[in-house]
Short mmCIF file of C-alpha atoms (C1' of nucleotides) in Angstrom, two decimals:
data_model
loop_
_atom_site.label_atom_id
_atom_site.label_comp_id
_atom_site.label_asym_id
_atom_site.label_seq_id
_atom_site.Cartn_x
_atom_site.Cartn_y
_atom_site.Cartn_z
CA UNK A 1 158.62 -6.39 15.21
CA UNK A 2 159.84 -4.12 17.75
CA UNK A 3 158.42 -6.12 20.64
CA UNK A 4 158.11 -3.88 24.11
CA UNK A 5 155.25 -6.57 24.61
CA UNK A 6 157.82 -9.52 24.88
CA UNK A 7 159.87 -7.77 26.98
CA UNK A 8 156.64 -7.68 29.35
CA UNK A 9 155.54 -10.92 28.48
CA UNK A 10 158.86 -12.28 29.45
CA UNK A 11 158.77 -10.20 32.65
CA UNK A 12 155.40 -12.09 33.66
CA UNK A 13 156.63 -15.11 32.78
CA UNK A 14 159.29 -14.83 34.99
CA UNK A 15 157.16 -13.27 37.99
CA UNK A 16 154.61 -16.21 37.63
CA UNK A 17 157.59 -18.61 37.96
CA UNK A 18 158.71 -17.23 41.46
CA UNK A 19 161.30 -14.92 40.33
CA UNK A 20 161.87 -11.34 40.97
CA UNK A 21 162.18 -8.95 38.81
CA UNK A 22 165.22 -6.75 39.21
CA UNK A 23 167.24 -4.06 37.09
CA UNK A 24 169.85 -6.33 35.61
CA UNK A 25 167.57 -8.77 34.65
CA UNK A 26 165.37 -6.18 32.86
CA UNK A 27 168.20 -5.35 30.90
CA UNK A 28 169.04 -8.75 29.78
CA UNK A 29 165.59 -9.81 29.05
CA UNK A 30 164.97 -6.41 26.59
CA UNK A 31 168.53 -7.10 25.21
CA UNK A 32 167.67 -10.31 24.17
CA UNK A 33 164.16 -9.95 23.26
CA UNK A 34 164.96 -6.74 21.27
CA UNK A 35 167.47 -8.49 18.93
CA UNK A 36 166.79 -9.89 15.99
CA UNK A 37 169.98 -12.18 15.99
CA UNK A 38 171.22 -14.69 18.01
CA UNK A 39 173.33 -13.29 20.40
CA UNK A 40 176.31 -14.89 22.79
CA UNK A 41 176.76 -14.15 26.54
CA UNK A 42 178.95 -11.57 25.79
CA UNK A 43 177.21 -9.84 23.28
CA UNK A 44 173.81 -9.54 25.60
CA UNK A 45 176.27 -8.27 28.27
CA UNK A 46 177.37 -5.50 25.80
CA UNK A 47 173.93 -4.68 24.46
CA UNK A 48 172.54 -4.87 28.01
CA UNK A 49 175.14 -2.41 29.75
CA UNK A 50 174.08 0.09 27.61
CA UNK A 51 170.46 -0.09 29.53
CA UNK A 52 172.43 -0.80 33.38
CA UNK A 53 176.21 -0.71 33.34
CA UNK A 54 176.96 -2.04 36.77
CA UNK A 55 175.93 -5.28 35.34
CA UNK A 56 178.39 -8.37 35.58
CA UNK A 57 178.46 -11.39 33.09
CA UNK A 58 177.76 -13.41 35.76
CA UNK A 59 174.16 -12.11 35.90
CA UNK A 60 173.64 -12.61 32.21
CA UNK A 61 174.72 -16.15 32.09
CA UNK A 62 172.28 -16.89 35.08
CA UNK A 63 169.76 -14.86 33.60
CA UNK A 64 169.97 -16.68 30.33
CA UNK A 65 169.62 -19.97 32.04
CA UNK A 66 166.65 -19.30 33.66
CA UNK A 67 165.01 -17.75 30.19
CA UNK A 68 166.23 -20.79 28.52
CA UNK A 69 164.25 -22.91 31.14
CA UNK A 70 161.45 -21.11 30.61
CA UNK A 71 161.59 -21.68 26.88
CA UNK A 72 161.26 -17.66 26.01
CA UNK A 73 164.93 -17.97 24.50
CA UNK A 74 166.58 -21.06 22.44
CA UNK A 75 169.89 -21.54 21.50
CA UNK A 76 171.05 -21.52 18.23
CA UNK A 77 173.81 -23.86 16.85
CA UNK A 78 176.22 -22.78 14.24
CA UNK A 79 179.33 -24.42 12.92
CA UNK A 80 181.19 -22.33 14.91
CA UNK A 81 178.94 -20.97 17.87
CA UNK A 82 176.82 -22.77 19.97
CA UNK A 83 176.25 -20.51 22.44
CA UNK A 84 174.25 -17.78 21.13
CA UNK A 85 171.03 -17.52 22.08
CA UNK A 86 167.36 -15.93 20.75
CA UNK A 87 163.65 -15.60 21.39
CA UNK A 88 162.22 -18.42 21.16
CA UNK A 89 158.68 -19.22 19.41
CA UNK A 90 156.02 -21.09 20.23
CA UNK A 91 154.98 -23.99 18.83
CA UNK A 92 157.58 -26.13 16.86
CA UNK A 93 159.24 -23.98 14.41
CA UNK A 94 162.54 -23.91 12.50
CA UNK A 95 165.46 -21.74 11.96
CA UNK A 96 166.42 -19.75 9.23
CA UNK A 97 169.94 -17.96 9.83
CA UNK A 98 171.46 -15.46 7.94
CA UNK A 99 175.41 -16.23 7.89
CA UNK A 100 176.38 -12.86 7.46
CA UNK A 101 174.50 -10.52 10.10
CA UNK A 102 173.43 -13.68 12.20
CA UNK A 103 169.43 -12.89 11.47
CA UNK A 104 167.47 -15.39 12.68
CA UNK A 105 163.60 -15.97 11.29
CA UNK A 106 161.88 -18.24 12.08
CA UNK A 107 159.40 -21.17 9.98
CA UNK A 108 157.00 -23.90 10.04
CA UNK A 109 157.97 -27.32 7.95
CA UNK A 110 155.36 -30.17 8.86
CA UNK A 111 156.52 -32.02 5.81
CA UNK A 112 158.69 -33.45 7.33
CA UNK A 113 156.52 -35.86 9.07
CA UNK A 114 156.54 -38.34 6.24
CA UNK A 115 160.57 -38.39 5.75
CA UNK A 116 160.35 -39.38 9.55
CA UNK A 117 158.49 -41.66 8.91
CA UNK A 118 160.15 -43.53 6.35
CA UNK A 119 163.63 -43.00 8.11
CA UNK A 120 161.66 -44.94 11.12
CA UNK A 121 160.57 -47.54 8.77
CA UNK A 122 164.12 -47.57 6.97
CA UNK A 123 166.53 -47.83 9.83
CA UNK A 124 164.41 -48.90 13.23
CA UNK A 125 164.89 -46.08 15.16
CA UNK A 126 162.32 -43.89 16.90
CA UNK A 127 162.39 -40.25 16.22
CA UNK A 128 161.49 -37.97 18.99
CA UNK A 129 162.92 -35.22 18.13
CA UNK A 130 164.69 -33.08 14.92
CA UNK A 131 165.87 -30.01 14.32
CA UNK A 132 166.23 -27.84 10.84
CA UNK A 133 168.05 -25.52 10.30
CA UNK A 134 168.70 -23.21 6.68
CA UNK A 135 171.77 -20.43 6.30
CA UNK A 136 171.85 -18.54 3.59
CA UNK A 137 171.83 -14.75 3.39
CA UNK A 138 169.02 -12.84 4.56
CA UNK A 139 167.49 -9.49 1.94
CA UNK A 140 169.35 -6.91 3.50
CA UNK A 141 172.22 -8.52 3.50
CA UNK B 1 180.29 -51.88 8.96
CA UNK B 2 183.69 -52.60 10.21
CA UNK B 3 185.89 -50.90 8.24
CA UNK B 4 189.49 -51.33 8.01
CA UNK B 5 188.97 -49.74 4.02
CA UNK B 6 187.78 -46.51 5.59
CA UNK B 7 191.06 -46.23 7.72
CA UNK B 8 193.20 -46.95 4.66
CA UNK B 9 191.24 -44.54 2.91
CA UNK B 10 191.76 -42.16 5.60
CA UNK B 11 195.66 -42.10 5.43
CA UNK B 12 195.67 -42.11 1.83
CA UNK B 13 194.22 -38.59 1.87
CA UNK B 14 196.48 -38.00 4.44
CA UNK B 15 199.14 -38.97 2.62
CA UNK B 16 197.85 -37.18 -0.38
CA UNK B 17 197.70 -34.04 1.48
CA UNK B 18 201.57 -33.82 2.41
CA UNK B 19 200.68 -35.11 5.61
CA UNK B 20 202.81 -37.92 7.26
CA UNK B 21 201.63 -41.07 8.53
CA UNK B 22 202.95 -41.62 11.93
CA UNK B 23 201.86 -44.04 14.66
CA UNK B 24 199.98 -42.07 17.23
CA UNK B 25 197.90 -40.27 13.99
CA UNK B 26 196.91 -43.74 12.78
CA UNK B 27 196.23 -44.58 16.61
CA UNK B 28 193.15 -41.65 16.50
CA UNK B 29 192.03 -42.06 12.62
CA UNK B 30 191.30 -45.97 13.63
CA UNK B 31 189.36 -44.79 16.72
CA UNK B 32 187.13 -42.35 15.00
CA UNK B 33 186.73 -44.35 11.80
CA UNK B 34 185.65 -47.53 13.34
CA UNK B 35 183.20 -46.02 15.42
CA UNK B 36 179.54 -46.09 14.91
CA UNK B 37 178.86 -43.22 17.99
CA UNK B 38 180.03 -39.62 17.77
CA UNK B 39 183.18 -39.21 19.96
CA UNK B 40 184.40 -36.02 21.79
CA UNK B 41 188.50 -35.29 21.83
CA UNK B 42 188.65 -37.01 24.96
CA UNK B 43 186.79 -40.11 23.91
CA UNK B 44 189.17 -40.50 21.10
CA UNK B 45 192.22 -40.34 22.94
CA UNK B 46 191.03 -42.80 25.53
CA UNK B 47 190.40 -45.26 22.60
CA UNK B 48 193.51 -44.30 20.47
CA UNK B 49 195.48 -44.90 23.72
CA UNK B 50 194.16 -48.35 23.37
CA UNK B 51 196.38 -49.22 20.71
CA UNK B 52 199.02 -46.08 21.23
CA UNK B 53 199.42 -45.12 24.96
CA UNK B 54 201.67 -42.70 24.49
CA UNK B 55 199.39 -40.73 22.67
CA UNK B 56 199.21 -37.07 24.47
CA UNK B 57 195.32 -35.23 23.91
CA UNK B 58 197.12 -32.41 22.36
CA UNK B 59 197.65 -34.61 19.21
CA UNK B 60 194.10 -35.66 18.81
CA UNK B 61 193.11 -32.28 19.06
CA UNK B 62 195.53 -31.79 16.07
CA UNK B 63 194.83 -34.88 14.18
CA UNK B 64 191.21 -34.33 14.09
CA UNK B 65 191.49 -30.75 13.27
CA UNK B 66 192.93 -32.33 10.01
CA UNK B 67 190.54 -35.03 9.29
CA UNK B 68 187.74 -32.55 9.58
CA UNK B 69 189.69 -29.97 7.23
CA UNK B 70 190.02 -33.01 4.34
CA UNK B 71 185.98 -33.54 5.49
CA UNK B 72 186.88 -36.80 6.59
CA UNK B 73 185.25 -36.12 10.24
CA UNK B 74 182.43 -34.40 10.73
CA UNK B 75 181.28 -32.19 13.68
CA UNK B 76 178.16 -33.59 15.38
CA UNK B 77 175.86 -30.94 16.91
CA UNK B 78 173.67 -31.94 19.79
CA UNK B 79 171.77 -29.80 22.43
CA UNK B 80 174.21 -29.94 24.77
CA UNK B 81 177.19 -30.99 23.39
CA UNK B 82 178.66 -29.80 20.24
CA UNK B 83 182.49 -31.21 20.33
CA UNK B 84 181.97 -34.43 18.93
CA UNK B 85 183.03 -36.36 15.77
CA UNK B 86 181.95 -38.86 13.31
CA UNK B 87 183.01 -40.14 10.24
CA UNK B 88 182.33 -38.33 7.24
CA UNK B 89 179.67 -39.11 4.62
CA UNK B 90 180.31 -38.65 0.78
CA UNK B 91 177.38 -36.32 -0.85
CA UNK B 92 175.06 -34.17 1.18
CA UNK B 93 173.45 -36.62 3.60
CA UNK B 94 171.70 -35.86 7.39
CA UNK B 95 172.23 -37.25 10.28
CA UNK B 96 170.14 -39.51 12.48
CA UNK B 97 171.04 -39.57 16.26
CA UNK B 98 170.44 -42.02 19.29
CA UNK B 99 169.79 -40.00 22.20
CA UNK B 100 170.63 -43.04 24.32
CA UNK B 101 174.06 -45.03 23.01
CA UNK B 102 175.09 -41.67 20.47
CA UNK B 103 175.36 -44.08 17.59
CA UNK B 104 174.71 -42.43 14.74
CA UNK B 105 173.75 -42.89 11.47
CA UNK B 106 173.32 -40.91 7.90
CA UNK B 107 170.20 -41.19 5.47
CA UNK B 108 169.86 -38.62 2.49
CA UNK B 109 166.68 -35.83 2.52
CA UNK B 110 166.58 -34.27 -0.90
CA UNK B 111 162.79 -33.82 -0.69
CA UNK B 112 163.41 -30.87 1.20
CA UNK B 113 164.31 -28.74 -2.11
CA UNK B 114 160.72 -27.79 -2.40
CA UNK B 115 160.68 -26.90 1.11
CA UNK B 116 163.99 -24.40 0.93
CA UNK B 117 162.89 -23.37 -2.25
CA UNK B 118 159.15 -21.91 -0.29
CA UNK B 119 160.64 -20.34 2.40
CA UNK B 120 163.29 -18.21 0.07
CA UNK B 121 160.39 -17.12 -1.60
CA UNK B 122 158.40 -16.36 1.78
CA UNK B 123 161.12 -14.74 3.51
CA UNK B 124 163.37 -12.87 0.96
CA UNK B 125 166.48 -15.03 2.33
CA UNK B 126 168.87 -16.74 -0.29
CA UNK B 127 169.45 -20.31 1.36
CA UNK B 128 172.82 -21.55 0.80
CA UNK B 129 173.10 -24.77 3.27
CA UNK B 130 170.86 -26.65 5.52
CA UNK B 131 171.25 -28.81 8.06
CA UNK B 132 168.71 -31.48 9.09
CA UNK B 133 169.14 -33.93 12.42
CA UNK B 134 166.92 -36.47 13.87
CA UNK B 135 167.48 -37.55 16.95
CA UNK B 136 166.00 -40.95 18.90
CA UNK B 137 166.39 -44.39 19.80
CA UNK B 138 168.33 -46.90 17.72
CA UNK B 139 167.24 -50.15 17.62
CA UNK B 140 169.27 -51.88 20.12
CA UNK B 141 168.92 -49.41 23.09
"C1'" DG C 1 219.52 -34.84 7.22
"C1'" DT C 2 215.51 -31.96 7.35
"C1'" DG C 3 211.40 -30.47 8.51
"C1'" DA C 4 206.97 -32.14 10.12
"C1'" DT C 5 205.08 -34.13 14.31
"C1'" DT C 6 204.93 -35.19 19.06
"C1'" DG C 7 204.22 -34.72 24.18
"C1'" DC C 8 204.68 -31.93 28.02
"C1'" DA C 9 203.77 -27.87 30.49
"C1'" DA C 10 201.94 -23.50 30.53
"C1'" DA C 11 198.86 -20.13 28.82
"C1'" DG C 12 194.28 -18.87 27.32
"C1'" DC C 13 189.47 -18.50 27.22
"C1'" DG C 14 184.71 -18.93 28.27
"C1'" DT C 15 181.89 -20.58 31.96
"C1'" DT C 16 180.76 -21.73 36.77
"C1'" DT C 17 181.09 -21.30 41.77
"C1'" DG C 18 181.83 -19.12 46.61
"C1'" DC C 19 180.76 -15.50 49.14
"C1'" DA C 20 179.53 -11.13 51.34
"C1'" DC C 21 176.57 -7.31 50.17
"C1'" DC C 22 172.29 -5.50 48.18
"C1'" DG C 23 167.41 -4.89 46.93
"C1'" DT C 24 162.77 -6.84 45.92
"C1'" DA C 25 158.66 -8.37 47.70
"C1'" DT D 1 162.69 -8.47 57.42
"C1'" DA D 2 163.87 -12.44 54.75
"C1'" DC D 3 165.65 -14.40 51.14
"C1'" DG D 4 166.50 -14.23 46.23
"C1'" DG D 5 169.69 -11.79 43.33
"C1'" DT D 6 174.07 -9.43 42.40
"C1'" DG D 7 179.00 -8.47 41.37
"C1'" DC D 8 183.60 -9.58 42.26
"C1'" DA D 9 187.28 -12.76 42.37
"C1'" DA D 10 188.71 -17.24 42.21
"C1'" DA D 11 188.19 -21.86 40.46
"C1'" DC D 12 187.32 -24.76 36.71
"C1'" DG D 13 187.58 -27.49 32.39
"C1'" DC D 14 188.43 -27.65 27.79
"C1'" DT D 15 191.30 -26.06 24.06
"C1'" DT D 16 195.39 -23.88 22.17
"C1'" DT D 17 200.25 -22.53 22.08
"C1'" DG D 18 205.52 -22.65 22.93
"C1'" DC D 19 209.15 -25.49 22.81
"C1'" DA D 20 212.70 -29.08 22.75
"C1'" DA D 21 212.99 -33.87 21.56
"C1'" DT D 22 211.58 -37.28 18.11
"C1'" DC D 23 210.56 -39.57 13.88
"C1'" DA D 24 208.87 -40.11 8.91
"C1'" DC D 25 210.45 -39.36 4.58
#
DNA sequence: GTGATTGCAAAGCGTTTGCACCGTA
DNA sequence: TACGGTGCAAACGCTTTGCAATCAC
């Protein structure tokens, strides 16, 4: 849960892709891979600050990029917000958002394999992709 | 298919809703409603302009502001844009994407009650919506 | 006639870019 | 030392707002 082992994982990640690893990009990658919601630029910059003030927004968006790249974060799509991001998780898993405190869990639905198939069959497209998505309220909440 | 119902449909419920029907409004409800591809604000004003090229952006903004408030228009999410519209569907239905021409179509998913239904139980979260897209090639691209 | 609606221009906001300085490797 | 990374300020693009003129009812 509390996950100092992303944070490092995420560090190595981005060593072994040719980046460096710096101050304000530490902070971004444990403010992000701390939180258990999806945050926007702005947020991370708040959260982040607290670790390294000096740091600009500037730095978060291009540090957010590159994590994105990388697939250790994904961006989560709301009604009203698109541009919050969170850890991402491997494999292909699916979204479950909490609308009030913006908790996002993730889970597995390989069901839906045969409604894929039959809205292949049904309307001759090919499906290469989907995404799922639930809101609803999360226990604490 | 085409559907010169759906945009007198359209300005009934405008109508209906103390709205008034004015030229460069009916200019953007016959762009979005007769078209089978999700459109952006700009996309709709360079159709609407088609038939009303007077029409300023501003008012598309506004008109589709509306059409979404009466759930006429719906808000198409995609990974990298999330500003576009489509026509509405009655009922809860999902929406099927082409990743090449945007057309877009709707097909109904009710098989994933059971689905919901495991996860609340799994995760402690009360689901309240859900939102399901497939995205792919149509047929003709 | 009256009040909603329009288009223009300007403001606003989040995001991206240019650039000189800094710090990691 | 070299070059990637940084922060600041400015540019940018999309969206919203203020306002006087216009038009539906």
């Amino acid at each position: 849960m509390t996950t100092p082992s992303r944070v490092d994982s995420w560090q190595a990640a981005l060593r072994a892709n040719g980046y460096r690893l710096t101050a304000p990009r530490q902070a971004v990658v444990e403010a992000v891979a701390r939180s258990a919601q999806a945050l926007n630029p702005a947020e991370v910059h708040a959260r982040a600050r607290r670790t390294y003030p000096r740091l600009g927004l500037v730095t978060v968006y291009r540090t957010l990029e590159k994590l994105e790249e990388l697939h250790l974060v994904q961006r989560v799509h709301r009604p009203d917000n698109c541009q919050a991001f969170v850890a991402g998780m491997d494999g292909h898993q699916h979204l479950l958002i909490c609308q009030n405190c913006g908790r996002v869990r993730y889970f597995s639905g390989d069901q839906l394999e045969a409604l894929i198939r039959r809205v292949e069959a049904d309307t001759g497209y090919a499906v290469h992709d989907h995404w799922l998505q639930l809101f609803g309220e999360c226990g604490e909440c």
